[in-house]
């Protein structure tokens, strides 16, 4: 139990406590408040409550519980690792987080086996800190926090758009523009609730792309995103008439190489180390199947 005597007026209590409690994000504080773990003058309040001079605040800190998820010895391509973060090159076909239909064999299960006792407790559960995700069939670089402090700082960087993600995508069709920006809102599809779509009711979504190489019937793109909407790159490129090769959801998925799942790879991440403050730039090599497709297309150009 922690106790605070307020000496200033006007701040929201969630903002006030996120500054007072070490390694606690505003979201964590809001959860504590909503769960009745925060009392102001002996009474529960809402996260929007504004503290007043003389208020007495009691906070019952939560002790993260062990999750039922099992650690699994799954081989991973580790790009970088220290005591605070681990960065891996996720293969196409691997789910990031356990869910219905994918209870194990995920990136989280693999990371739990690697991290052992060094795991984040944010969310009230001891598990790897997944701060951003990749779709099951998108390969590439992903960063995971090993502890709460790293998790909080990385989440803040992502929220403030300070993490630069660069993707490589092979699309059907010859893109005319050398570079362009797609600014179209994305939300849940009204026709198929399992899919996302460009819709007026959606949230702002901004995607930048530039052409790396044009082939016969295909174009290789470098893609950067300002926002992180679900399936953003896949939806945007399909919307403008250049679906990603192999995308079985936002295209018919048919392709001459019989690739299942989109040819979309998260190539690099540029961010600030959440603990040391060091500027980090890390890359993940293209998967072999993707490299082979590009070699095939290059050979055709030479013929």
mmCIF file of C-alpha atoms in Angstrom:
data_model
loop_
_atom_site.group_PDB
_atom_site.id
_atom_site.type_symbol
_atom_site.label_atom_id
_atom_site.label_comp_id
_atom_site.label_asym_id
_atom_site.label_seq_id
_atom_site.Cartn_x
_atom_site.Cartn_y
_atom_site.Cartn_z
ATOM 1 C CA UNK A 1 0.000 0.000 0.000
ATOM 2 C CA UNK A 2 1.331 3.453 -0.946
ATOM 3 C CA UNK A 3 0.159 6.766 0.475
ATOM 4 C CA UNK A 4 0.332 10.276 -1.003
ATOM 5 C CA UNK A 5 -0.659 13.672 0.411
ATOM 6 C CA UNK A 6 -1.599 16.065 -2.405
ATOM 7 C CA UNK A 7 0.063 19.483 -2.356
ATOM 8 C CA UNK A 8 -1.301 20.839 -5.636
ATOM 9 C CA UNK A 9 -4.696 21.352 -7.261
ATOM 10 C CA UNK A 10 -6.064 20.583 -10.691
ATOM 11 C CA UNK A 11 -4.357 17.479 -12.097
ATOM 12 C CA UNK A 12 -6.353 14.449 -13.118
ATOM 13 C CA UNK A 13 -5.669 11.673 -10.656
ATOM 14 C CA UNK A 14 -4.501 9.230 -13.361
ATOM 15 C CA UNK A 15 -1.916 11.748 -14.561
ATOM 16 C CA UNK A 16 -0.905 12.605 -10.987
ATOM 17 C CA UNK A 17 -0.326 8.981 -9.965
ATOM 18 C CA UNK A 18 1.467 7.995 -13.180
ATOM 19 C CA UNK A 19 4.098 10.568 -12.181
ATOM 20 C CA UNK A 20 4.229 9.486 -8.538
ATOM 21 C CA UNK A 21 4.288 5.710 -9.031
ATOM 22 C CA UNK A 22 7.573 4.392 -10.380
ATOM 23 C CA UNK A 23 7.257 2.400 -13.628
ATOM 24 C CA UNK A 24 3.478 2.868 -13.830
ATOM 25 C CA UNK A 25 1.883 4.041 -17.069
ATOM 26 C CA UNK A 26 -1.297 6.105 -17.186
ATOM 27 C CA UNK A 27 -3.151 3.054 -18.519
ATOM 28 C CA UNK A 28 -1.927 0.988 -15.559
ATOM 29 C CA UNK A 29 -3.088 3.687 -13.124
ATOM 30 C CA UNK A 30 -6.494 3.886 -14.820
ATOM 31 C CA UNK A 31 -6.907 0.138 -14.393
ATOM 32 C CA UNK A 32 -6.021 0.412 -10.689
ATOM 33 C CA UNK A 33 -8.605 3.169 -10.263
ATOM 34 C CA UNK A 34 -11.315 1.251 -12.121
ATOM 35 C CA UNK A 35 -10.590 -1.854 -10.030
ATOM 36 C CA UNK A 36 -11.098 0.103 -6.809
ATOM 37 C CA UNK A 37 -7.432 -0.050 -5.841
ATOM 38 C CA UNK A 38 -7.206 3.741 -5.425
ATOM 39 C CA UNK A 39 -8.940 5.614 -2.612
ATOM 40 C CA UNK A 40 -9.099 9.388 -2.223
ATOM 41 C CA UNK A 41 -9.995 10.383 1.330
ATOM 42 C CA UNK A 42 -11.234 6.822 1.820
ATOM 43 C CA UNK A 43 -13.500 6.779 -1.251
ATOM 44 C CA UNK A 44 -13.199 5.470 -4.812
ATOM 45 C CA UNK A 45 -13.037 8.005 -7.653
ATOM 46 C CA UNK A 46 -13.056 8.076 -11.432
ATOM 47 C CA UNK A 47 -9.832 8.480 -13.498
ATOM 48 C CA UNK A 48 -11.049 11.976 -14.440
ATOM 49 C CA UNK A 49 -11.166 13.127 -10.796
ATOM 50 C CA UNK A 50 -9.009 16.209 -10.281
ATOM 51 C CA UNK A 51 -6.891 16.109 -7.152
ATOM 52 C CA UNK A 52 -7.100 18.906 -4.605
ATOM 53 C CA UNK A 53 -4.599 20.145 -2.082
ATOM 54 C CA UNK A 54 -4.945 18.155 1.118
ATOM 55 C CA UNK A 55 -6.328 15.021 -0.558
ATOM 56 C CA UNK A 56 -5.093 11.780 0.979
ATOM 57 C CA UNK A 57 -4.557 9.077 -1.637
ATOM 58 C CA UNK A 58 -4.056 5.383 -0.934
ATOM 59 C CA UNK A 59 -2.932 3.022 -3.688
ATOM 60 C CA UNK A 60 -3.041 -0.756 -3.403
ATOM 61 C CA UNK A 61 -0.451 -1.892 -5.929
ATOM 62 C CA UNK A 62 -1.251 -5.016 -7.875
ATOM 63 C CA UNK A 63 1.050 -8.001 -7.818
ATOM 64 C CA UNK A 64 1.266 -9.490 -11.320
ATOM 65 C CA UNK A 65 0.077 -13.085 -11.465
ATOM 66 C CA UNK A 66 1.640 -15.917 -13.410
ATOM 67 C CA UNK A 67 -0.197 -16.570 -16.668
ATOM 68 C CA UNK A 68 -1.295 -20.027 -17.722
ATOM 69 C CA UNK A 69 0.592 -19.647 -20.996
ATOM 70 C CA UNK A 70 3.339 -22.224 -21.342
ATOM 71 C CA UNK A 71 6.899 -21.449 -22.336
ATOM 72 C CA UNK A 72 7.911 -23.364 -25.461
ATOM 73 C CA UNK A 73 11.366 -23.991 -26.863
ATOM 74 C CA UNK A 74 10.733 -22.634 -30.352
ATOM 75 C CA UNK A 75 13.742 -21.576 -32.463
ATOM 76 C CA UNK A 76 13.814 -17.830 -33.131
ATOM 77 C CA UNK A 77 16.004 -15.605 -35.305
ATOM 78 C CA UNK A 78 17.196 -13.202 -32.587
ATOM 79 C CA UNK A 79 18.540 -9.948 -34.027
ATOM 80 C CA UNK A 80 19.355 -8.217 -30.741
ATOM 81 C CA UNK A 81 18.958 -8.952 -27.043
ATOM 82 C CA UNK A 82 19.918 -7.394 -23.707
ATOM 83 C CA UNK A 83 18.405 -7.422 -20.208
ATOM 84 C CA UNK A 84 15.586 -5.046 -21.207
ATOM 85 C CA UNK A 85 14.515 -5.885 -24.760
ATOM 86 C CA UNK A 86 14.646 -8.653 -27.327
ATOM 87 C CA UNK A 87 14.287 -8.053 -31.076
ATOM 88 C CA UNK A 88 13.485 -10.963 -33.385
ATOM 89 C CA UNK A 89 12.848 -11.647 -37.052
ATOM 90 C CA UNK A 90 9.392 -13.243 -36.913
ATOM 91 C CA UNK A 91 8.738 -15.844 -39.605
ATOM 92 C CA UNK A 92 5.652 -15.765 -41.792
ATOM 93 C CA UNK A 93 2.996 -18.041 -40.325
ATOM 94 C CA UNK A 94 3.813 -17.387 -36.663
ATOM 95 C CA UNK A 95 1.138 -15.708 -34.548
ATOM 96 C CA UNK A 96 2.447 -13.054 -32.144
ATOM 97 C CA UNK A 97 0.070 -13.648 -29.236
ATOM 98 C CA UNK A 98 -2.030 -16.658 -28.145
ATOM 99 C CA UNK A 99 -5.722 -16.347 -28.979
ATOM 100 C CA UNK A 100 -8.677 -18.525 -29.887
ATOM 101 C CA UNK A 101 -7.477 -20.987 -32.506
ATOM 102 C CA UNK A 102 -3.828 -20.311 -31.679
ATOM 103 C CA UNK A 103 -3.328 -21.320 -28.015
ATOM 104 C CA UNK A 104 0.383 -22.043 -28.381
ATOM 105 C CA UNK A 105 3.281 -22.070 -30.824
ATOM 106 C CA UNK A 106 3.255 -18.264 -30.802
ATOM 107 C CA UNK A 107 5.997 -15.674 -30.474
ATOM 108 C CA UNK A 108 4.946 -15.067 -26.861
ATOM 109 C CA UNK A 109 5.355 -18.763 -26.003
ATOM 110 C CA UNK A 110 8.838 -18.719 -27.517
ATOM 111 C CA UNK A 111 9.864 -15.483 -25.788
ATOM 112 C CA UNK A 112 8.684 -16.804 -22.413
ATOM 113 C CA UNK A 113 11.120 -19.699 -22.730
ATOM 114 C CA UNK A 114 13.976 -17.322 -23.537
ATOM 115 C CA UNK A 115 13.273 -14.634 -20.944
ATOM 116 C CA UNK A 116 12.641 -16.990 -18.004
ATOM 117 C CA UNK A 117 12.336 -14.718 -14.943
ATOM 118 C CA UNK A 118 12.736 -11.405 -16.784
ATOM 119 C CA UNK A 119 9.253 -10.535 -18.005
ATOM 120 C CA UNK A 120 6.885 -7.568 -18.036
ATOM 121 C CA UNK A 121 4.018 -7.466 -15.536
ATOM 122 C CA UNK A 122 1.950 -4.799 -17.265
ATOM 123 C CA UNK A 123 -1.691 -5.776 -17.623
ATOM 124 C CA UNK A 124 -1.603 -7.568 -14.271
ATOM 125 C CA UNK A 125 0.036 -10.660 -15.754
ATOM 126 C CA UNK A 126 3.656 -11.743 -15.994
ATOM 127 C CA UNK A 127 4.394 -12.170 -19.688
ATOM 128 C CA UNK A 128 6.561 -10.698 -22.460
ATOM 129 C CA UNK A 129 5.700 -7.072 -23.179
ATOM 130 C CA UNK A 130 4.270 -7.039 -26.693
ATOM 131 C CA UNK A 131 4.315 -3.350 -27.619
ATOM 132 C CA UNK A 132 3.504 -3.735 -31.322
ATOM 133 C CA UNK A 133 2.327 -6.578 -33.515
ATOM 134 C CA UNK A 134 2.732 -8.115 -36.946
ATOM 135 C CA UNK A 135 0.017 -10.078 -38.723
ATOM 136 C CA UNK A 136 0.417 -13.852 -38.727
ATOM 137 C CA UNK A 137 1.522 -13.910 -42.364
ATOM 138 C CA UNK A 138 3.707 -10.790 -42.220
ATOM 139 C CA UNK A 139 7.338 -11.600 -41.532
ATOM 140 C CA UNK A 140 9.995 -9.374 -40.053
ATOM 141 C CA UNK A 141 11.312 -7.365 -37.168
ATOM 142 C CA UNK A 142 9.440 -7.053 -33.897
ATOM 143 C CA UNK A 143 10.578 -5.731 -30.524
ATOM 144 C CA UNK A 144 9.500 -7.189 -27.169
ATOM 145 C CA UNK A 145 9.994 -5.650 -23.719
ATOM 146 C CA UNK A 146 11.357 -7.866 -20.950
ATOM 147 C CA UNK A 147 10.287 -5.644 -18.049
ATOM 148 C CA UNK A 148 7.724 -2.993 -17.128
ATOM 149 C CA UNK A 149 10.011 0.021 -17.470
ATOM 150 C CA UNK A 150 11.065 -0.941 -20.989
ATOM 151 C CA UNK A 151 7.447 -1.725 -21.884
ATOM 152 C CA UNK A 152 6.200 1.688 -20.723
ATOM 153 C CA UNK A 153 8.921 3.668 -22.511
ATOM 154 C CA UNK A 154 8.540 1.740 -25.769
ATOM 155 C CA UNK A 155 4.748 2.128 -25.694
ATOM 156 C CA UNK A 156 5.165 5.886 -25.252
ATOM 157 C CA UNK A 157 7.552 6.069 -28.225
ATOM 158 C CA UNK A 158 5.070 4.224 -30.419
ATOM 159 C CA UNK A 159 2.183 6.395 -29.246
ATOM 160 C CA UNK A 160 4.209 9.533 -30.067
ATOM 161 C CA UNK A 161 5.189 8.119 -33.507
ATOM 162 C CA UNK A 162 8.890 8.100 -32.585
ATOM 163 C CA UNK A 163 9.422 4.515 -33.719
ATOM 164 C CA UNK A 164 10.113 4.342 -37.459
ATOM 165 C CA UNK A 165 9.035 1.084 -39.097
ATOM 166 C CA UNK A 166 10.025 0.267 -42.658
ATOM 167 C CA UNK A 167 8.376 -2.528 -44.625
ATOM 168 C CA UNK A 168 9.055 -4.187 -47.984
ATOM 169 C CA UNK A 169 6.033 -5.234 -50.058
ATOM 170 C CA UNK A 170 5.699 -6.943 -53.420
ATOM 171 C CA UNK A 171 2.456 -5.887 -55.093
ATOM 172 C CA UNK A 172 0.582 -6.897 -58.214
ATOM 173 C CA UNK A 173 0.564 -4.285 -60.930
ATOM 174 C CA UNK A 174 3.049 -1.647 -62.051
ATOM 175 C CA UNK A 175 2.875 1.360 -59.736
ATOM 176 C CA UNK A 176 3.209 4.562 -61.775
ATOM 177 C CA UNK A 177 4.175 7.015 -59.020
ATOM 178 C CA UNK A 178 7.741 6.874 -57.748
ATOM 179 C CA UNK A 179 6.437 7.723 -54.300
ATOM 180 C CA UNK A 180 3.125 8.713 -52.762
ATOM 181 C CA UNK A 181 1.082 8.949 -49.573
ATOM 182 C CA UNK A 182 -2.196 7.171 -48.903
ATOM 183 C CA UNK A 183 -4.403 8.955 -46.382
ATOM 184 C CA UNK A 184 -7.630 6.995 -45.995
ATOM 185 C CA UNK A 185 -9.473 6.137 -42.760
ATOM 186 C CA UNK A 186 -9.601 2.461 -41.820
ATOM 187 C CA UNK A 187 -12.206 0.691 -39.711
ATOM 188 C CA UNK A 188 -14.012 -2.608 -39.366
ATOM 189 C CA UNK A 189 -15.691 -3.698 -42.613
ATOM 190 C CA UNK A 190 -19.484 -3.491 -42.477
ATOM 191 C CA UNK A 191 -19.765 -6.318 -45.031
ATOM 192 C CA UNK A 192 -17.356 -8.724 -43.312
ATOM 193 C CA UNK A 193 -16.608 -8.102 -39.625
ATOM 194 C CA UNK A 194 -13.433 -10.200 -39.840
ATOM 195 C CA UNK A 195 -11.919 -7.741 -42.307
ATOM 196 C CA UNK A 196 -10.825 -4.119 -42.178
ATOM 197 C CA UNK A 197 -11.757 -1.587 -44.856
ATOM 198 C CA UNK A 198 -11.433 2.018 -45.940
ATOM 199 C CA UNK A 199 -14.513 3.634 -44.420
ATOM 200 C CA UNK A 200 -15.653 7.134 -43.500
ATOM 201 C CA UNK A 201 -16.334 5.908 -39.957
ATOM 202 C CA UNK A 202 -12.783 4.589 -39.590
ATOM 203 C CA UNK A 203 -9.763 6.061 -37.817
ATOM 204 C CA UNK A 204 -7.096 8.124 -39.560
ATOM 205 C CA UNK A 205 -4.573 5.948 -41.372
ATOM 206 C CA UNK A 206 -1.513 7.266 -43.232
ATOM 207 C CA UNK A 207 0.813 5.141 -45.353
ATOM 208 C CA UNK A 208 3.831 6.348 -47.343
ATOM 209 C CA UNK A 209 5.413 4.285 -50.099
ATOM 210 C CA UNK A 210 8.128 4.566 -52.716
ATOM 211 C CA UNK A 211 9.032 2.302 -55.605
ATOM 212 C CA UNK A 212 12.210 0.250 -55.194
ATOM 213 C CA UNK A 213 11.901 -1.782 -58.397
ATOM 214 C CA UNK A 214 9.422 -2.307 -61.214
ATOM 215 C CA UNK A 215 9.071 -5.744 -62.791
ATOM 216 C CA UNK A 216 6.803 -7.235 -65.430
ATOM 217 C CA UNK A 217 3.350 -7.107 -63.778
ATOM 218 C CA UNK A 218 4.772 -6.482 -60.287
ATOM 219 C CA UNK A 219 6.302 -3.664 -58.204
ATOM 220 C CA UNK A 220 8.555 -3.815 -55.152
ATOM 221 C CA UNK A 221 7.745 -1.085 -52.617
ATOM 222 C CA UNK A 222 9.271 0.383 -49.498
ATOM 223 C CA UNK A 223 6.480 1.281 -47.099
ATOM 224 C CA UNK A 224 6.428 3.448 -43.977
ATOM 225 C CA UNK A 225 3.398 4.007 -41.785
ATOM 226 C CA UNK A 226 2.543 6.956 -39.562
ATOM 227 C CA UNK A 227 -0.374 5.168 -37.912
ATOM 228 C CA UNK A 228 -0.731 1.547 -36.849
ATOM 229 C CA UNK A 229 -4.209 0.457 -37.856
ATOM 230 C CA UNK A 230 -4.982 -3.247 -38.137
ATOM 231 C CA UNK A 231 -3.995 -4.549 -41.611
ATOM 232 C CA UNK A 232 -3.225 -0.946 -42.638
ATOM 233 C CA UNK A 233 -0.662 -1.576 -45.391
ATOM 234 C CA UNK A 234 -2.626 -4.476 -46.858
ATOM 235 C CA UNK A 235 -5.911 -2.535 -46.905
ATOM 236 C CA UNK A 236 -4.413 0.669 -48.316
ATOM 237 C CA UNK A 237 -2.451 -0.978 -51.132
ATOM 238 C CA UNK A 238 -5.416 -3.143 -52.107
ATOM 239 C CA UNK A 239 -7.692 -0.093 -52.059
ATOM 240 C CA UNK A 240 -5.560 1.775 -54.628
ATOM 241 C CA UNK A 241 -5.401 -1.254 -56.916
ATOM 242 C CA UNK A 242 -2.061 -2.812 -55.960
ATOM 243 C CA UNK A 243 -2.798 -5.787 -53.673
ATOM 244 C CA UNK A 244 0.121 -7.521 -52.002
ATOM 245 C CA UNK A 245 1.185 -10.772 -53.656
ATOM 246 C CA UNK A 246 -0.230 -13.754 -51.734
ATOM 247 C CA UNK A 247 -2.696 -11.772 -49.613
ATOM 248 C CA UNK A 248 -5.597 -14.172 -49.176
ATOM 249 C CA UNK A 249 -7.849 -11.655 -47.391
ATOM 250 C CA UNK A 250 -7.566 -8.441 -49.403
ATOM 251 C CA UNK A 251 -6.897 -10.098 -52.769
ATOM 252 C CA UNK A 252 -7.746 -13.444 -54.317
ATOM 253 C CA UNK A 253 -4.387 -14.732 -53.083
ATOM 254 C CA UNK A 254 -3.566 -16.437 -56.385
ATOM 255 C CA UNK A 255 0.029 -16.051 -57.577
ATOM 256 C CA UNK A 256 2.435 -17.856 -59.855
ATOM 257 C CA UNK A 257 4.745 -18.880 -56.995
ATOM 258 C CA UNK A 258 1.910 -20.454 -54.948
ATOM 259 C CA UNK A 259 2.843 -18.292 -51.964
ATOM 260 C CA UNK A 260 0.242 -18.389 -49.202
ATOM 261 C CA UNK A 261 0.152 -15.252 -47.102
ATOM 262 C CA UNK A 262 1.218 -11.762 -48.113
ATOM 263 C CA UNK A 263 4.689 -10.866 -49.424
ATOM 264 C CA UNK A 264 5.038 -8.195 -46.752
ATOM 265 C CA UNK A 265 8.153 -7.982 -44.583
ATOM 266 C CA UNK A 266 8.949 -5.630 -41.702
ATOM 267 C CA UNK A 267 12.517 -4.820 -42.710
ATOM 268 C CA UNK A 268 13.751 -2.376 -40.071
ATOM 269 C CA UNK A 269 13.056 -0.521 -36.847
ATOM 270 C CA UNK A 270 14.524 2.778 -35.725
ATOM 271 C CA UNK A 271 13.898 3.673 -32.077
ATOM 272 C CA UNK A 272 15.478 4.891 -28.851
ATOM 273 C CA UNK A 273 16.529 2.203 -26.389
ATOM 274 C CA UNK A 274 13.935 2.452 -23.589
ATOM 275 C CA UNK A 275 16.531 2.281 -20.801
ATOM 276 C CA UNK A 276 19.918 3.447 -22.109
ATOM 277 C CA UNK A 277 18.576 6.143 -24.451
ATOM 278 C CA UNK A 278 20.834 4.865 -27.235
ATOM 279 C CA UNK A 279 19.646 5.394 -30.826
ATOM 280 C CA UNK A 280 18.907 1.948 -32.254
ATOM 281 C CA UNK A 281 18.609 0.851 -35.882
ATOM 282 C CA UNK A 282 18.035 -2.836 -36.553
ATOM 283 C CA UNK A 283 17.235 -4.807 -39.704
ATOM 284 C CA UNK A 284 15.677 -8.199 -40.387
ATOM 285 C CA UNK A 285 16.717 -10.047 -43.533
ATOM 286 C CA UNK A 286 14.076 -11.049 -46.067
ATOM 287 C CA UNK A 287 12.826 -14.641 -45.774
ATOM 288 C CA UNK A 288 14.236 -17.069 -48.318
ATOM 289 C CA UNK A 289 10.964 -17.511 -50.228
ATOM 290 C CA UNK A 290 10.721 -13.714 -50.703
ATOM 291 C CA UNK A 291 14.350 -13.523 -51.877
ATOM 292 C CA UNK A 292 13.722 -16.335 -54.378
ATOM 293 C CA UNK A 293 10.697 -14.543 -55.848
ATOM 294 C CA UNK A 294 12.744 -11.355 -56.329
ATOM 295 C CA UNK A 295 15.570 -13.334 -57.973
ATOM 296 C CA UNK A 296 13.047 -14.869 -60.349
ATOM 297 C CA UNK A 297 11.674 -11.443 -61.263
ATOM 298 C CA UNK A 298 15.193 -10.040 -61.720
ATOM 299 C CA UNK A 299 16.101 -12.924 -64.049
ATOM 300 C CA UNK A 300 13.046 -12.198 -66.188
ATOM 301 C CA UNK A 301 14.137 -8.582 -66.592
ATOM 302 C CA UNK A 302 17.503 -9.724 -67.905
ATOM 303 C CA UNK A 303 16.026 -12.027 -70.512
#
